[in-house]
XYZ file of N, CA, C and O in Angstrom:
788
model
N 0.807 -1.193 0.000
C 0.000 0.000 0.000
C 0.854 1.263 0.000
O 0.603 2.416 -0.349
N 1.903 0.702 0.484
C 3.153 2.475 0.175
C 2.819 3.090 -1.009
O 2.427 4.255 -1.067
N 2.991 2.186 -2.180
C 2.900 2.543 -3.480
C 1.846 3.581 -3.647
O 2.237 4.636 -4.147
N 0.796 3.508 -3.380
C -0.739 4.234 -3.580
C 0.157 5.667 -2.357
O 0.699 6.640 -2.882
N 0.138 5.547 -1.285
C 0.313 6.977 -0.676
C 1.694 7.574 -1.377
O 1.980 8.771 -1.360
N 2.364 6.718 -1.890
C 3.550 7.862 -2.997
C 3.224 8.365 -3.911
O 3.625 9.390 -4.462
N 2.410 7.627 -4.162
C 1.585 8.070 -5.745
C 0.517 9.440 -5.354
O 0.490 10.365 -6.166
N -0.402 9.532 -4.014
C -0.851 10.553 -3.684
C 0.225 11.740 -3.271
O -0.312 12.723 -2.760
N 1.002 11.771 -3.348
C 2.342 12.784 -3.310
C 2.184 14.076 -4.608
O 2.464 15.275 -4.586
N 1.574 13.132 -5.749
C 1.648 13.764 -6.703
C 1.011 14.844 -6.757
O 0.390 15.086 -5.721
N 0.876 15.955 -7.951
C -0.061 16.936 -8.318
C -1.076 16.596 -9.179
O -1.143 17.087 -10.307
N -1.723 15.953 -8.836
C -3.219 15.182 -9.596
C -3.605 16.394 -11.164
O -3.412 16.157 -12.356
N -4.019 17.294 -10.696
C -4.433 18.330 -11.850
C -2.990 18.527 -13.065
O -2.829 18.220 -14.246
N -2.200 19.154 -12.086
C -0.982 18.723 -13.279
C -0.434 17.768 -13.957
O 0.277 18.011 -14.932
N -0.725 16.369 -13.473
C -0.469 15.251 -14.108
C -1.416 14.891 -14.932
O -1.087 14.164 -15.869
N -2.562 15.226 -14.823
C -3.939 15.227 -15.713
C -3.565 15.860 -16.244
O -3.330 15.246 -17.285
N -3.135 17.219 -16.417
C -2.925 17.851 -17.896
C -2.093 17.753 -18.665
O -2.176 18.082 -19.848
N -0.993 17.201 -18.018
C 0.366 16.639 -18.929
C 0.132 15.369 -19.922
O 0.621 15.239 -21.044
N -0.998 14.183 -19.032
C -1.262 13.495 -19.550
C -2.278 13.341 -20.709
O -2.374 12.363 -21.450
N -3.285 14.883 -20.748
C -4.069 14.788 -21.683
C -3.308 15.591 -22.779
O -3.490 15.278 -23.955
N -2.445 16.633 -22.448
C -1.672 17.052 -23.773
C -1.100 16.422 -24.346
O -1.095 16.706 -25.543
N -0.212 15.116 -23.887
C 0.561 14.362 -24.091
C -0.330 13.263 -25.228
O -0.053 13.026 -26.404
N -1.042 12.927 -24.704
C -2.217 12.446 -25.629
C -2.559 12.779 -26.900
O -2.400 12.090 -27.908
N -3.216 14.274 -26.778
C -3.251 15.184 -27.870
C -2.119 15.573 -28.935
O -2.106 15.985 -30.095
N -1.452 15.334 -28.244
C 0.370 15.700 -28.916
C 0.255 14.666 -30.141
O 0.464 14.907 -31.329
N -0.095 13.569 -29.604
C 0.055 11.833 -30.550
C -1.387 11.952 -31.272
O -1.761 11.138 -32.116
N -2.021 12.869 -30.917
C -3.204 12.794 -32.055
C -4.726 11.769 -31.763
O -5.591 11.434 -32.573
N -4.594 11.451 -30.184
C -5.842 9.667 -29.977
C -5.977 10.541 -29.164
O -5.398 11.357 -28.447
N -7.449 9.913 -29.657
C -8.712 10.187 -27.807
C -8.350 9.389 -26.985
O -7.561 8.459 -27.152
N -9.085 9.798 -25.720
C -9.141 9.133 -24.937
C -9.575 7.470 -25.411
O -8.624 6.698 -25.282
N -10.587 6.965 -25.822
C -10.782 5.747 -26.007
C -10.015 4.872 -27.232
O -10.178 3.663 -27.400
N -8.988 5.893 -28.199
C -8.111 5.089 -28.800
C -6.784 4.645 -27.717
O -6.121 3.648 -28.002
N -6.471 5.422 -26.521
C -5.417 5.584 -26.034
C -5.830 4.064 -25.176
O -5.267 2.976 -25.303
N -7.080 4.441 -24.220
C -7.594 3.357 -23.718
C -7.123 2.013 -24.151
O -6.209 1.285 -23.764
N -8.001 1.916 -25.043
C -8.300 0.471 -25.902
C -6.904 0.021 -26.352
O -6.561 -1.157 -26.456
N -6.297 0.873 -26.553
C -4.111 0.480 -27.130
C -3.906 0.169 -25.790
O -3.464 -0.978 -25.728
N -4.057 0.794 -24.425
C -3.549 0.163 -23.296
C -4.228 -1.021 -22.489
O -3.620 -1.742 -21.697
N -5.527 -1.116 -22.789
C -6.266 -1.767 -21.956
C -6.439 -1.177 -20.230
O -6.441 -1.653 -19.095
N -6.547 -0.089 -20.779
C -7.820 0.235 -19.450
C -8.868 1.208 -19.824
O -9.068 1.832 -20.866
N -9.423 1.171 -18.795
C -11.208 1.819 -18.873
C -10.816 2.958 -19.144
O -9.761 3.517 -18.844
N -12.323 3.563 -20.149
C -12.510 4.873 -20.974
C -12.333 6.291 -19.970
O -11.866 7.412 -20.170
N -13.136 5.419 -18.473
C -13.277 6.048 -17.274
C -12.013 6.738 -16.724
O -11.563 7.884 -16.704
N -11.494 5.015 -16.105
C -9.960 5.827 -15.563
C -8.924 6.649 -16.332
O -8.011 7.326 -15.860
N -9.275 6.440 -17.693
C -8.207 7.338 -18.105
C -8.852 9.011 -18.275
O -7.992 9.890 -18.316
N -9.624 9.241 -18.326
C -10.693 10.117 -18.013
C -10.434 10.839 -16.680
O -9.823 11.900 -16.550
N -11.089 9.975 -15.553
C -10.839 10.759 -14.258
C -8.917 11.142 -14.032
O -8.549 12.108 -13.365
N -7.972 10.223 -14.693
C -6.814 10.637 -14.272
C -6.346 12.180 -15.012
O -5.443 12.906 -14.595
N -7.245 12.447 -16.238
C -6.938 13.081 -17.013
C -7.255 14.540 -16.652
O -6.427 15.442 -16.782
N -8.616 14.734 -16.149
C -9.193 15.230 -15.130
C -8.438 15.736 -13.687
O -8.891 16.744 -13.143
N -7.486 15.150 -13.184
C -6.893 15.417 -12.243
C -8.314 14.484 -10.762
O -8.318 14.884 -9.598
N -9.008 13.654 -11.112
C -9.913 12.900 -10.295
C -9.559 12.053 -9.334
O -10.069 11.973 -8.217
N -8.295 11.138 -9.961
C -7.613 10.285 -9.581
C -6.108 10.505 -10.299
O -5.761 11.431 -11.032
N -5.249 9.227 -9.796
C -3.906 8.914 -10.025
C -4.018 7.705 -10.449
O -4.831 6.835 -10.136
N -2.766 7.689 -11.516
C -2.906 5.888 -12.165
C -1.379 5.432 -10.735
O -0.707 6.108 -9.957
N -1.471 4.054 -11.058
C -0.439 3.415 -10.500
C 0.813 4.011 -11.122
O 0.772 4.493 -12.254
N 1.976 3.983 -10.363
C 3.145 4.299 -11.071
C 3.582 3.435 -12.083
O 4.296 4.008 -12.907
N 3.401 2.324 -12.278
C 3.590 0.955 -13.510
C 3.043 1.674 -14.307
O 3.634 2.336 -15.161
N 1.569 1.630 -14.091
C 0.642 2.605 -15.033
C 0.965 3.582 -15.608
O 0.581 3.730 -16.768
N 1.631 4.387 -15.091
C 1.924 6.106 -15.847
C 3.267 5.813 -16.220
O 3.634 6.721 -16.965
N 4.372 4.792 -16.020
C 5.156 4.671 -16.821
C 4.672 3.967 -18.048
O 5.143 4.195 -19.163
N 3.955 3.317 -17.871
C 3.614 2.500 -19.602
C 2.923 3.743 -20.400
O 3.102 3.951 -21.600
N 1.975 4.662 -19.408
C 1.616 5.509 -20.325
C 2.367 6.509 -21.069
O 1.937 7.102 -22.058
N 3.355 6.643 -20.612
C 4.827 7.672 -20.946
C 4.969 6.707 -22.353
O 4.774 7.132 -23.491
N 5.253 5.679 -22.094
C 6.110 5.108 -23.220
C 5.422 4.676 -24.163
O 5.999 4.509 -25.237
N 3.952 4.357 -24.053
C 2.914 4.486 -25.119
C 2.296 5.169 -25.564
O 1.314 4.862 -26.239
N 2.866 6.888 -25.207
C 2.669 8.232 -25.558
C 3.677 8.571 -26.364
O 3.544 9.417 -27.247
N 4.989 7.817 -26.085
C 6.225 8.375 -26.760
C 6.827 9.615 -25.860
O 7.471 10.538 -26.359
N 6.586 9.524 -24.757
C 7.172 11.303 -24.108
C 7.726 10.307 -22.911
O 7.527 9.139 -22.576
N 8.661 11.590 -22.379
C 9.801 11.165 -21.260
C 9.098 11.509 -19.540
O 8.784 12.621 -19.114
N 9.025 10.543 -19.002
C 8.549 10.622 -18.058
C 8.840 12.020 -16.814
O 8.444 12.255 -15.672
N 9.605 12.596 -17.653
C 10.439 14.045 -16.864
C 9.274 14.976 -17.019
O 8.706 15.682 -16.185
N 8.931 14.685 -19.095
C 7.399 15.946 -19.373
C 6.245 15.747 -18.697
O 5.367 16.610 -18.709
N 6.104 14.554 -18.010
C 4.909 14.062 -17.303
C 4.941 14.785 -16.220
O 4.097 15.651 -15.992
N 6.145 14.443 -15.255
C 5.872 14.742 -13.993
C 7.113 15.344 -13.466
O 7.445 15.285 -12.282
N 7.773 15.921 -14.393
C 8.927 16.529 -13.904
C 10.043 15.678 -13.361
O 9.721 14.579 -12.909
N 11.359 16.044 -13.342
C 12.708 15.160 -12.950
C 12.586 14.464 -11.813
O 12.738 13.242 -11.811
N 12.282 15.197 -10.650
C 12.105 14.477 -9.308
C 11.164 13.389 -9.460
O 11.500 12.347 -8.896
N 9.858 13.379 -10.207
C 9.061 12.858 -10.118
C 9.093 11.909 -10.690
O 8.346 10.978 -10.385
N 10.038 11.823 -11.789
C 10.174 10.551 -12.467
C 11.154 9.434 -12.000
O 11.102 8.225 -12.226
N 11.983 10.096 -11.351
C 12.704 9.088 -10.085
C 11.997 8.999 -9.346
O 12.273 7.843 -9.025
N 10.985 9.340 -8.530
C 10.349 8.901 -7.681
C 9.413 7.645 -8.011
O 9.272 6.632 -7.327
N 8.808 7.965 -9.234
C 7.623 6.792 -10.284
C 8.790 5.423 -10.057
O 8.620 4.349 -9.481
N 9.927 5.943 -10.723
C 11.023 4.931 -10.609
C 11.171 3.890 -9.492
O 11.534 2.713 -9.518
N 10.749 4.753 -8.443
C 11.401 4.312 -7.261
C 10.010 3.122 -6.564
O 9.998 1.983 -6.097
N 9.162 4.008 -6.798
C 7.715 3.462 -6.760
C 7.037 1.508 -7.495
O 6.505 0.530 -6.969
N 7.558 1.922 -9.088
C 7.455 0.374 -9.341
C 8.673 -0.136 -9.493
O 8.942 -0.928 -10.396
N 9.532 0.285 -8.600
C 10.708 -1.350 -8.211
C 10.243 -1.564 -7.211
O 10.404 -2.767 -7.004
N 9.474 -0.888 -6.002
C 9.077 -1.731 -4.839
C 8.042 -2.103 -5.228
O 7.783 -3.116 -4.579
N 6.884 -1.795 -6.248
C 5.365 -2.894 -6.388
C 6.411 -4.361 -7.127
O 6.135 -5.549 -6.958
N 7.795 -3.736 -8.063
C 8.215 -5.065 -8.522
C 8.498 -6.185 -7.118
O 8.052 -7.257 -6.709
N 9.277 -5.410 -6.816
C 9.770 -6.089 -5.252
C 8.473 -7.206 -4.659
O 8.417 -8.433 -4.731
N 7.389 -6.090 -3.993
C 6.112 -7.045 -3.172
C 5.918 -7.760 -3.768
O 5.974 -8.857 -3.212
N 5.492 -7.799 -5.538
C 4.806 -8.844 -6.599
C 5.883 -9.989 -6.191
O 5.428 -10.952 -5.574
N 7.213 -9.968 -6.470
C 7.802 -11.276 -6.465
C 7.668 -11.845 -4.711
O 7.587 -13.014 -4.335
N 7.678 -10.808 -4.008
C 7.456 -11.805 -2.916
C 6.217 -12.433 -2.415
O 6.231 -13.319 -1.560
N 4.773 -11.797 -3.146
C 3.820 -12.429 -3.039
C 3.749 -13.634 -3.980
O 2.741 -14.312 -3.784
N 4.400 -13.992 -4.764
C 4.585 -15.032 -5.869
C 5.257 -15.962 -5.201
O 4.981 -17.117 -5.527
N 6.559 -15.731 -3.840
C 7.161 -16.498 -3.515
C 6.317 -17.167 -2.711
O 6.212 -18.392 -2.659
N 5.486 -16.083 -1.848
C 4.506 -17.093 -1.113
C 3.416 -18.200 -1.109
O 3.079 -19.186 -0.454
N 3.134 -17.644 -1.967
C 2.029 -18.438 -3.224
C 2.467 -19.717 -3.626
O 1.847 -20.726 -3.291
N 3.522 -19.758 -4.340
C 4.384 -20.621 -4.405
C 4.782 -21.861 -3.229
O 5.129 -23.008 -3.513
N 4.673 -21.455 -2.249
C 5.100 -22.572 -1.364
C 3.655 -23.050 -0.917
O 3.590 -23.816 0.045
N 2.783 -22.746 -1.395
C 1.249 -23.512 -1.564
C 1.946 -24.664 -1.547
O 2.223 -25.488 -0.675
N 2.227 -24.517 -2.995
C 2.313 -26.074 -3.589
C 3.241 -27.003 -2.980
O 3.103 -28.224 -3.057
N 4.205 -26.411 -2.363
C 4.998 -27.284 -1.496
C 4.067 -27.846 -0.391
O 4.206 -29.057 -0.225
N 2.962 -27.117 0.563
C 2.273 -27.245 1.249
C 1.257 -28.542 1.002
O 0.973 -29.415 1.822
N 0.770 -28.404 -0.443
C -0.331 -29.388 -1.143
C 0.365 -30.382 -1.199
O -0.262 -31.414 -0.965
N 1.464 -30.513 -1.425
C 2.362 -31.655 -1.908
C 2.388 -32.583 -0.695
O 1.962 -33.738 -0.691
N 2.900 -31.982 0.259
C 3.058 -32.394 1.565
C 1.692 -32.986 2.624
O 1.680 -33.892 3.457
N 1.022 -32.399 2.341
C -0.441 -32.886 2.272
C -1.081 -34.249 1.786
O -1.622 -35.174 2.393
N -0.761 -33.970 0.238
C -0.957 -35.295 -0.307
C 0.072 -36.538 -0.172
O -0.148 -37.692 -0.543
N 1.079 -36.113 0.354
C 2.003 -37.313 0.828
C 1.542 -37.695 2.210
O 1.739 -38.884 2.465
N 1.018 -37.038 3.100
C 0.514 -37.483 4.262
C -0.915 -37.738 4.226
O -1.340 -38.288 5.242
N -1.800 -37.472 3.283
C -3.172 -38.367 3.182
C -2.824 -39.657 2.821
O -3.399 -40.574 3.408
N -1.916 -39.940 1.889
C -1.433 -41.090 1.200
C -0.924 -42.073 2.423
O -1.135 -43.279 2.299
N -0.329 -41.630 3.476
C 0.748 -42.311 4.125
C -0.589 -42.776 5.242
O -0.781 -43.991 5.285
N -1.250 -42.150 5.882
C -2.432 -42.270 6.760
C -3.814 -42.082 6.142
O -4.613 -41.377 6.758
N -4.135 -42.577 5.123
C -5.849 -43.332 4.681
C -7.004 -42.763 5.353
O -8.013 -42.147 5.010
N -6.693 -43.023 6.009
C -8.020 -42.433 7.362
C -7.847 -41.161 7.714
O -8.829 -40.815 8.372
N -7.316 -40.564 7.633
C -7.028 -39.262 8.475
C -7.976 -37.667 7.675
O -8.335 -37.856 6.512
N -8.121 -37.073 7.933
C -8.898 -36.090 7.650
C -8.094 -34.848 7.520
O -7.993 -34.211 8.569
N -7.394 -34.272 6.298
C -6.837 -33.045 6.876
C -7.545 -32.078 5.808
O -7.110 -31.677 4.729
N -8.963 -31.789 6.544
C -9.970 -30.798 5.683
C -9.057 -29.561 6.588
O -8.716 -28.620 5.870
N -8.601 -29.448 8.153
C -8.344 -28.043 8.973
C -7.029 -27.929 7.990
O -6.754 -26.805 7.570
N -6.273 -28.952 7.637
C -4.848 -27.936 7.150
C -5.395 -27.303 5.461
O -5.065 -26.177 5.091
N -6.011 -27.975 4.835
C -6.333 -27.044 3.768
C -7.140 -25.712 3.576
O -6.998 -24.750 2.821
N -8.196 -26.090 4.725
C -8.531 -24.700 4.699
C -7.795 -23.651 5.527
O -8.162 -22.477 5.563
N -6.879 -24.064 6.104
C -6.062 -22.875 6.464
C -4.812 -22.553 5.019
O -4.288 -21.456 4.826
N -4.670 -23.265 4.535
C -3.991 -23.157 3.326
C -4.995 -21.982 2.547
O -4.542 -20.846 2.411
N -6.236 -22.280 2.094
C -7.060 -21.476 1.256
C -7.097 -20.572 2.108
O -6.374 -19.712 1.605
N -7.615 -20.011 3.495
C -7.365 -19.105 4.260
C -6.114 -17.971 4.377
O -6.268 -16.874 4.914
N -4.830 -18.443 3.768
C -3.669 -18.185 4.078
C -3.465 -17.688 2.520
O -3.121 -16.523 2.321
N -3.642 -18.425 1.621
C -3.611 -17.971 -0.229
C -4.720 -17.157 -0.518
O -4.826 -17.016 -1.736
N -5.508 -16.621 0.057
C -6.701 -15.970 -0.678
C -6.270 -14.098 -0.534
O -6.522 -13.089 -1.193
N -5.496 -14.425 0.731
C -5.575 -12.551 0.597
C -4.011 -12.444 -0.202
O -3.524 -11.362 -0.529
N -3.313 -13.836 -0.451
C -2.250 -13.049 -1.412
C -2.464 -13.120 -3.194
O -1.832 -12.515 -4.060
N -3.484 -13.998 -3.319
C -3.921 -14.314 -4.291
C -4.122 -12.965 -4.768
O -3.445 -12.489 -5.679
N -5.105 -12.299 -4.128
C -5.786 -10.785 -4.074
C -4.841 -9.724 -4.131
O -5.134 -8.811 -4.903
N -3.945 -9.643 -3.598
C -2.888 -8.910 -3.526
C -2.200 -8.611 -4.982
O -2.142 -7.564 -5.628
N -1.536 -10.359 -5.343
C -1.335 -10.090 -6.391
C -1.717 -9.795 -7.633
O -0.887 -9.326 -8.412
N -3.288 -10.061 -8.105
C -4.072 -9.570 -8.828
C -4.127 -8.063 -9.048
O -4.314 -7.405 -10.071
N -3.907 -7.712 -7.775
C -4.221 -6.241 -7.562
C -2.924 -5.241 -8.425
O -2.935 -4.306 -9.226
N -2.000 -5.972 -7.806
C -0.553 -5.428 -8.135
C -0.377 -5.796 -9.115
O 0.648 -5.210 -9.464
N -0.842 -6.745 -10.297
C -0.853 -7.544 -11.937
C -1.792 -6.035 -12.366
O -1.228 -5.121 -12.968
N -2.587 -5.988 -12.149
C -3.788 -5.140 -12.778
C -3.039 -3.378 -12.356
O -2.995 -2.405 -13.108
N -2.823 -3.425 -11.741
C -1.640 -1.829 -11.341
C -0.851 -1.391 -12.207
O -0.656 -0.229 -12.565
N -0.192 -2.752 -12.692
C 0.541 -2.865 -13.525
C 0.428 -2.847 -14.769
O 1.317 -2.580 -15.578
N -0.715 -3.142 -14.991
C -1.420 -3.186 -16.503
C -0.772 -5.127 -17.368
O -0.714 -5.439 -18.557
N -0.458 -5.873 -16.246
C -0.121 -7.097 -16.783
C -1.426 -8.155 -16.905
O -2.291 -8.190 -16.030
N -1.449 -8.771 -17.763
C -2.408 -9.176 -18.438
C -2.179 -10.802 -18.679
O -3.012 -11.684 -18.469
N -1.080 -10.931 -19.082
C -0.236 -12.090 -19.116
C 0.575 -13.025 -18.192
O 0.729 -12.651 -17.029
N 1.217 -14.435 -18.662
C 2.166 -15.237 -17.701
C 3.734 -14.202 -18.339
O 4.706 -13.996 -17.612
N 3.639 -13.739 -19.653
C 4.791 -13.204 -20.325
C 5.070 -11.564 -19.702
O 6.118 -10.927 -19.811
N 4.032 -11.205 -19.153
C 4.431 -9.530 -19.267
C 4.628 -9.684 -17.565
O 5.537 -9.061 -17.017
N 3.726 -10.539 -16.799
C 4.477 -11.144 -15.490
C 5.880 -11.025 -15.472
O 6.501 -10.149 -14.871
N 6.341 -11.901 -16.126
C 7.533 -12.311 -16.524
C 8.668 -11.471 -16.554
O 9.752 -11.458 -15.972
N 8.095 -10.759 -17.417
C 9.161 -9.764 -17.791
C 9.078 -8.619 -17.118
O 10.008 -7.830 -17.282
N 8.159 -8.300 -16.362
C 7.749 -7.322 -15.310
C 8.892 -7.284 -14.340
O 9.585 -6.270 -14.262
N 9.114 -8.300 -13.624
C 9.455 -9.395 -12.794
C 10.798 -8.980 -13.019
O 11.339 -8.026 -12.458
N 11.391 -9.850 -13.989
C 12.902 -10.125 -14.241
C 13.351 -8.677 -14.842
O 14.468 -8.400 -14.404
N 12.872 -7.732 -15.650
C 13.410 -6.265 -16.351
C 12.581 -5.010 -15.842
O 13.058 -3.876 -15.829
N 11.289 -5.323 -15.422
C 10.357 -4.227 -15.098
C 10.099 -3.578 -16.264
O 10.139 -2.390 -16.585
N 9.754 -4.845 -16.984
C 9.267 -4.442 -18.557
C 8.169 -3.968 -18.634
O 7.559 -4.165 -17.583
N 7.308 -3.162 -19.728
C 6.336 -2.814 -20.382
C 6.247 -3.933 -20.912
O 7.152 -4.434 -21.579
N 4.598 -4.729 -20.567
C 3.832 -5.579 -21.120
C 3.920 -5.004 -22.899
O 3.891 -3.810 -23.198
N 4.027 -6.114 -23.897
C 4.113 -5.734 -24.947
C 2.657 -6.325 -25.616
O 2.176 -7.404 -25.270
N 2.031 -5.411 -26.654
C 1.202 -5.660 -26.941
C 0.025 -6.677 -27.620
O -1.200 -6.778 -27.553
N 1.248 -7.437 -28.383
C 1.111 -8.877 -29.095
C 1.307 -10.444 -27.936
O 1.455 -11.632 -28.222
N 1.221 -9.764 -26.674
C 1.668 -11.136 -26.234
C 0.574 -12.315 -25.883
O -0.353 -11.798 -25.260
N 0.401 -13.529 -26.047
C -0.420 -14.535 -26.063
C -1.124 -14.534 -24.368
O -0.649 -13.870 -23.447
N -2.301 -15.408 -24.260
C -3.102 -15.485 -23.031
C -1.880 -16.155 -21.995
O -0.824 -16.716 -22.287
N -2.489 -15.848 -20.691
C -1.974 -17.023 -19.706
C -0.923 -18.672 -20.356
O -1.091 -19.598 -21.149
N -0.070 -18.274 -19.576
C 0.534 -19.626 -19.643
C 0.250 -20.836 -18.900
O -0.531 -20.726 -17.955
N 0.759 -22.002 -19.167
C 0.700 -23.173 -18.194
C 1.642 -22.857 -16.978
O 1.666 -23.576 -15.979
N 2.199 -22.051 -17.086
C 2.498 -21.741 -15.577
C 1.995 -20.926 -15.093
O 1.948 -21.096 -13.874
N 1.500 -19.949 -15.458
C 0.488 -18.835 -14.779
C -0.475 -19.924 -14.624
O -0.180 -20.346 -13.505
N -1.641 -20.789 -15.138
C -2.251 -21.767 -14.605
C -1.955 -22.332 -13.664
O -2.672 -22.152 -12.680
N -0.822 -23.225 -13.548
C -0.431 -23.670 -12.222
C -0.216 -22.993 -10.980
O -0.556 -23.531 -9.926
N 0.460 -21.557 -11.014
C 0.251 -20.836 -10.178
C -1.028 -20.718 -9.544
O -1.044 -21.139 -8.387
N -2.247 -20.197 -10.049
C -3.516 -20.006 -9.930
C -4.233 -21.356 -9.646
O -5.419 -21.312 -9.318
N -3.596 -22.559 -9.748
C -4.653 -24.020 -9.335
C -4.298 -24.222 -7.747
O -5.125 -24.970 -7.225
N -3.472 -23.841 -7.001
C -3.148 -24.096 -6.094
C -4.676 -23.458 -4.674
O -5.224 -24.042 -3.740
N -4.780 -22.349 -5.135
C -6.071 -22.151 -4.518
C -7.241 -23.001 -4.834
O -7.894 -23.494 -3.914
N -7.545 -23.201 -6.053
C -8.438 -24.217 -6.680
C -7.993 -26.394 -5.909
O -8.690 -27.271 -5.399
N -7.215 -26.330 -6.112
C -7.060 -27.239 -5.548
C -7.465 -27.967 -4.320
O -7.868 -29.114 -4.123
N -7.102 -26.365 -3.123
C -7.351 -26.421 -2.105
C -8.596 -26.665 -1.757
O -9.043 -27.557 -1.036
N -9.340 -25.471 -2.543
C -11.159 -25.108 -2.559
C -11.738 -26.617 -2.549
O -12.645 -27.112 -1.880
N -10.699 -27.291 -3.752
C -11.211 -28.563 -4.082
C -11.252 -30.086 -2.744
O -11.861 -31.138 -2.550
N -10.198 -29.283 -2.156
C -10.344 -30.600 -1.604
C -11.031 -30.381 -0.084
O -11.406 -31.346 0.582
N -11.102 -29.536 0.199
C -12.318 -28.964 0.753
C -13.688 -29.031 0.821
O -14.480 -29.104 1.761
N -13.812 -28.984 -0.523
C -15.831 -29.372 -0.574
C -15.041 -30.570 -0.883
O -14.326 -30.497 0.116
N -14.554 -31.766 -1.580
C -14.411 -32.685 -1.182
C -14.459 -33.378 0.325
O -15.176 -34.353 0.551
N -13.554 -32.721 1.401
C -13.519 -33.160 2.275
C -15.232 -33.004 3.404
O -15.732 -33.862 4.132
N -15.631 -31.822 3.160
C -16.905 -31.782 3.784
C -18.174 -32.460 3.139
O -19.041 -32.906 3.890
N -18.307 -32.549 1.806
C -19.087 -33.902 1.492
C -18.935 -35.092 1.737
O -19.913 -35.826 1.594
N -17.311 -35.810 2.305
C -17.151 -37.073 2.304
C -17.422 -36.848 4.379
O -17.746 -37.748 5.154
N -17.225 -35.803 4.628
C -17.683 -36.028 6.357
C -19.054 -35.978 6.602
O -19.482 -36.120 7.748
């Protein structure tokens, strides 16, 4: 949540107008600019407006899918600061991924001990598992969508370069799937486990 109160640091009205000249400069409305980035007609609207603030991920992709230097946006300080802003959402994202991640070590371990004891019931350790993955699940969605990532690839490259999602890139991967079954799994064995009690 740092991210959001750095981002209120800003000058909302002046960044709205930089961002709608900046716009105008390249010649697209609002809903061509939109629809090239994938977000709402709205938010780019109220940011434009000075209503709201985009994420700092956000207003750097918009810099660079404007073609202008993040200095004309928001001035020198400010663009080290944006800077400074999504290496720590990069930062949280990978460590909510790390956590997430040891789900599956968790499930694993699970299913080696249902296996080993037949009889045994472990509906309490999974739902503390789903209990324990749901608010990072959320988290990271939150911080994917901040970001304007859409993909297992712009993840990816988010991640490892603090890339700009590129525009041609394909749906979800089989590992972004697997990531995301681990809650499902859980869910699963859950209403499994309370129908078979």
């Amino acid at each position: 949540m740092g991210a959001r109160a750095d981002m209120a640091r800003f000058d909302r009205a002046a960044l709205g107008a930089s961002l709608r000249a900046a716009r105008e400069a390249r010649g697209l409305s609002v809903g061509e600019l939109s629809e090239r980035e994938g977000i709402e007609e709205r938010d780019l609207a109220e940011w434009e407006r000075g209503d709201a603030l985009p994420s700092a991920a956000r207003l750097i992709g918009l810099a660079a899918a404007l073609e202008t230097d993040l200095d004309a946006l928001v001035g020198r300080d400010g663009a080290a600061r944006l800077d400074e802003i999504a290496a720590e959402s990069r930062r949280e994202l990978k460590a909510t991924y790390a956590a997430l991640s040891l789900g599956w070590l968790v499930v694993l371990a699970l299913e080696v001990a249902r296996t080993l004891a037949p009889g045994s019931s472990f509906l309490a350790a999974y739902l503390a598992l789903l209990v324990a993955s749901a608010p990072l699940s959320v988290r990271a969605l939150l911080l994917e969508r901040d970001a304007g990532l859409r993909t297992a690839r712009g993840v990816t490259d988010y991640l490892e370069r603090g890339a700009r999602p590129a525009d041609e890139e394909r749906a979800l991967s089989v590992v972004g799937y697997l990531l995301q079954a681990v809650a499902l799994v859980t869910l699963l064995e859950v209403a499994l486990g309370l129908l078979g009690a």
